[in-house]
Coordinates of C-alpha atoms and ligand atoms in Angstrom, one line a residue:
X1 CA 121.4 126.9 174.1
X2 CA 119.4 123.8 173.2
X3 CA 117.6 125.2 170.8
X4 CA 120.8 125.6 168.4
X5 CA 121.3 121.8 168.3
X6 CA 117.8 121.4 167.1
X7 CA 117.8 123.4 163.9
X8 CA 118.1 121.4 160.7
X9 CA 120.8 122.4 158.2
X10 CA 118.1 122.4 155.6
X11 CA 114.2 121.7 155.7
X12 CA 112.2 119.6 152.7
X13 CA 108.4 119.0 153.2
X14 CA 109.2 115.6 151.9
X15 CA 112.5 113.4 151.4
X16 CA 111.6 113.0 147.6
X17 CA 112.0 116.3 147.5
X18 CA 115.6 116.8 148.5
X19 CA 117.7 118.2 145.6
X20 CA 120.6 115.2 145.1
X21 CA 122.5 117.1 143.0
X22 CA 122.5 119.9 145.6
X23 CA 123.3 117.3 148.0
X24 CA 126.8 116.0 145.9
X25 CA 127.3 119.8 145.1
X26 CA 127.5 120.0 149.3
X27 CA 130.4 117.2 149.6
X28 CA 127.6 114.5 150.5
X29 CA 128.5 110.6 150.1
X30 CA 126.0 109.1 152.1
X31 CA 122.6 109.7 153.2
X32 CA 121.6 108.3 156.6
X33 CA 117.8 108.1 156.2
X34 CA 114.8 107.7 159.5
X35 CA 112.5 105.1 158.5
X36 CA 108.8 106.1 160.2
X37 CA 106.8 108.8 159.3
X38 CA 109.9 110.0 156.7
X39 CA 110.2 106.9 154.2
X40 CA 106.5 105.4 155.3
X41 CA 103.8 106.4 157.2
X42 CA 103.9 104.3 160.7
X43 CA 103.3 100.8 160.3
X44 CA 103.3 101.1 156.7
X45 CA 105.2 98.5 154.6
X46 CA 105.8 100.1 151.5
X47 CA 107.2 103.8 150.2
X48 CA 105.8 105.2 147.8
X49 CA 106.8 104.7 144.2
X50 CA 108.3 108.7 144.6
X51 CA 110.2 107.6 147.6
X52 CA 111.5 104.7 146.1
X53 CA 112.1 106.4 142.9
X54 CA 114.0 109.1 144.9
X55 CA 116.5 106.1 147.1
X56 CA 116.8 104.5 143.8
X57 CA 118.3 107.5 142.2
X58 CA 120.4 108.5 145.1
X59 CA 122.1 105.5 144.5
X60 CA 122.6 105.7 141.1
X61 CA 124.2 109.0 141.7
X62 CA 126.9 107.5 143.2
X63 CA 126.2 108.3 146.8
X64 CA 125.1 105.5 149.2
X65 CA 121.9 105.2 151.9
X66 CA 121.6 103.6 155.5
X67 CA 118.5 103.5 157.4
X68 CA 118.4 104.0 160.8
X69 CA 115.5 103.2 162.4
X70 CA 114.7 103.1 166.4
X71 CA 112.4 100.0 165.8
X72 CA 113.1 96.9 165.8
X73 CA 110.2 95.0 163.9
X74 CA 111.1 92.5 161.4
X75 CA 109.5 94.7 158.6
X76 CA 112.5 97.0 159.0
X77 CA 114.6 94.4 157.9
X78 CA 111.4 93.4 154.8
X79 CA 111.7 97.0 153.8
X80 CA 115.3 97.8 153.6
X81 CA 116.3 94.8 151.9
X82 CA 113.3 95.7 149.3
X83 CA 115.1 98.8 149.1
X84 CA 118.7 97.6 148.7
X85 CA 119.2 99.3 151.7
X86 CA 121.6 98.6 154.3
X87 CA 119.5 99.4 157.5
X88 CA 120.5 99.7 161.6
X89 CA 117.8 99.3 163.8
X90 CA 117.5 99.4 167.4
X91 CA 118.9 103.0 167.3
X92 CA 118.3 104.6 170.5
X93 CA 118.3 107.4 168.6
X94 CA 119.9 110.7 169.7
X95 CA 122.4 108.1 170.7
X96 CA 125.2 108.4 168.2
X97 CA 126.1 104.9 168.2
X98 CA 123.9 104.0 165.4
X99 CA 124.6 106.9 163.0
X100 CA 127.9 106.1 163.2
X101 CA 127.6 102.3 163.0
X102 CA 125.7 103.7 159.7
X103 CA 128.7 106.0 158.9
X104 CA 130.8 102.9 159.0
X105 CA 128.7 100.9 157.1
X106 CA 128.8 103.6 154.2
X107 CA 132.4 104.7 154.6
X108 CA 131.7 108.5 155.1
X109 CA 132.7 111.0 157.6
X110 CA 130.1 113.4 159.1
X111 CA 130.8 116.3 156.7
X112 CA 130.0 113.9 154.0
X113 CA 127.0 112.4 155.5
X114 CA 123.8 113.7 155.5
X115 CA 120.6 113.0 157.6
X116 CA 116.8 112.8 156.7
X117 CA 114.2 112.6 159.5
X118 CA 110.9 113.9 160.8
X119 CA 112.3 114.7 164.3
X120 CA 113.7 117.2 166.2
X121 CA 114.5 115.9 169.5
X122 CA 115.9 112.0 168.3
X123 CA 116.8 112.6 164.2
X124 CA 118.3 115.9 164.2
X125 CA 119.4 116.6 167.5
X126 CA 121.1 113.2 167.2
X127 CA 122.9 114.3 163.6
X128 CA 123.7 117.4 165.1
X129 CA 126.0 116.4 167.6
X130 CA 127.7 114.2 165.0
X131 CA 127.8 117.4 162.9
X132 CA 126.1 115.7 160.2
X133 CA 124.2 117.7 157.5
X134 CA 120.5 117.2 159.2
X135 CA 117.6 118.0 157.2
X136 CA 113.8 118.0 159.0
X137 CA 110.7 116.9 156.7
X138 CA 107.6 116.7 157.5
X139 CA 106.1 113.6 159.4
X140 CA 104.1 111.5 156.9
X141 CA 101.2 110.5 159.6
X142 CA 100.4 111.7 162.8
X143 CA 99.6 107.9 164.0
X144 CA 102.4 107.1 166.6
X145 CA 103.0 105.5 170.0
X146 CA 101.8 107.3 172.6
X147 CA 105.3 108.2 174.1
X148 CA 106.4 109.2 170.9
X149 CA 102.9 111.1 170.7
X150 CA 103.8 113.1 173.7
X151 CA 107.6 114.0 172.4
X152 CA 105.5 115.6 168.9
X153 CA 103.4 117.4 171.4
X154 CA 106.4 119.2 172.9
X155 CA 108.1 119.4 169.0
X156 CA 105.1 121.0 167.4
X157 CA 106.2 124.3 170.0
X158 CA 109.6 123.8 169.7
X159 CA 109.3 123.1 165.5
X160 CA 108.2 126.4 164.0
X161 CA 110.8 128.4 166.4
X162 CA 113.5 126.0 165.2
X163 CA 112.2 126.1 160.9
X164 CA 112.7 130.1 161.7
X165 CA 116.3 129.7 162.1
X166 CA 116.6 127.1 159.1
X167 CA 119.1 129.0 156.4
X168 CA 117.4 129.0 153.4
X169 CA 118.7 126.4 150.6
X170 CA 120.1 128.5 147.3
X171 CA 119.1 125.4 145.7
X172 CA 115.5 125.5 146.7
Ligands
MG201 MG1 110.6 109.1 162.2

């Protein structure tokens, strides 16, 4: 059923939010990360100074971050590198090619690879099929294009059915 392939492993309201420790108590070496609407609102050029507290800290825990982003504007590039981030762009995303170009990149498998994104049908159904450990936060604005506008319309349904069948985090 498709359904099954779009529930997250866990749910955060926001990435800055995400436990780390709980995520290197789970086996996790690497943290792919979606860039709009989960790191910055669209069109944004900066995180905030939680987010970037909370990428900064991952790292220091020992684990390593990719971003993959579908878009390919040059401030992906600006923002990652600001980040010391390695980044993939141009994703296609659910394609897998990109999350594992960014499994390469970090030298994981995908049971020590995690996933942060705001979307159900390109971010997690994309990490699912890897078997990746997805988590789904919530979009950080509602400004989008209008295709992608149209794929949140159908999500919104789908999203509270899906965050029903999320098992709860003991870490939460
Ligand atoms: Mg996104």
């Amino acid at each position: 059923m498709l359904l099954r392939w779009l529930v997250p492993y866990r749910y955060s309201r926001a990435i800055e939010e995400i436990d780390l420790r709980a995520l290197r108590a789970d086996g996790i070496r690497g943290v792919i990360v979606d860039l709009d609407n989960t790191i910055v609102p669209w069109k944004a050029s900066q995180p905030t100074p939680a987010v970037q507290r909370w990428i900064a800290d991952l790292i220091a825990s020992g684990m390593q971050a990719c971003i993959v982003s579908n878009n390919f504007a040059g401030r992906v590039r600006t923002l990652a590198e600001h980040l010391h981030v390695p980044v993939v762009i141009g994703a296609v995303k659910p394609t897998p090619w990109a999350f594992r170009k960014a499994m390469k990149v970090m030298g994981t498998t995908p049971r020590e690879t995690a996933l942060v994104g705001d979307q159900l049908f390109t971010d997690i159904l994309g990490g699912n099929l890897l078997g990746l450990r997805t988590i789904l936060v919530d979009p950080l604005s509602a400004r989008e294009f209008p295709t992608t506008m149209l794929v949140r319309r159908i999500e919104r349904l789908v999203r509270r059915r899906v965050l029903q069948h999320v098992r709860p985090s003991p870490h939460a």
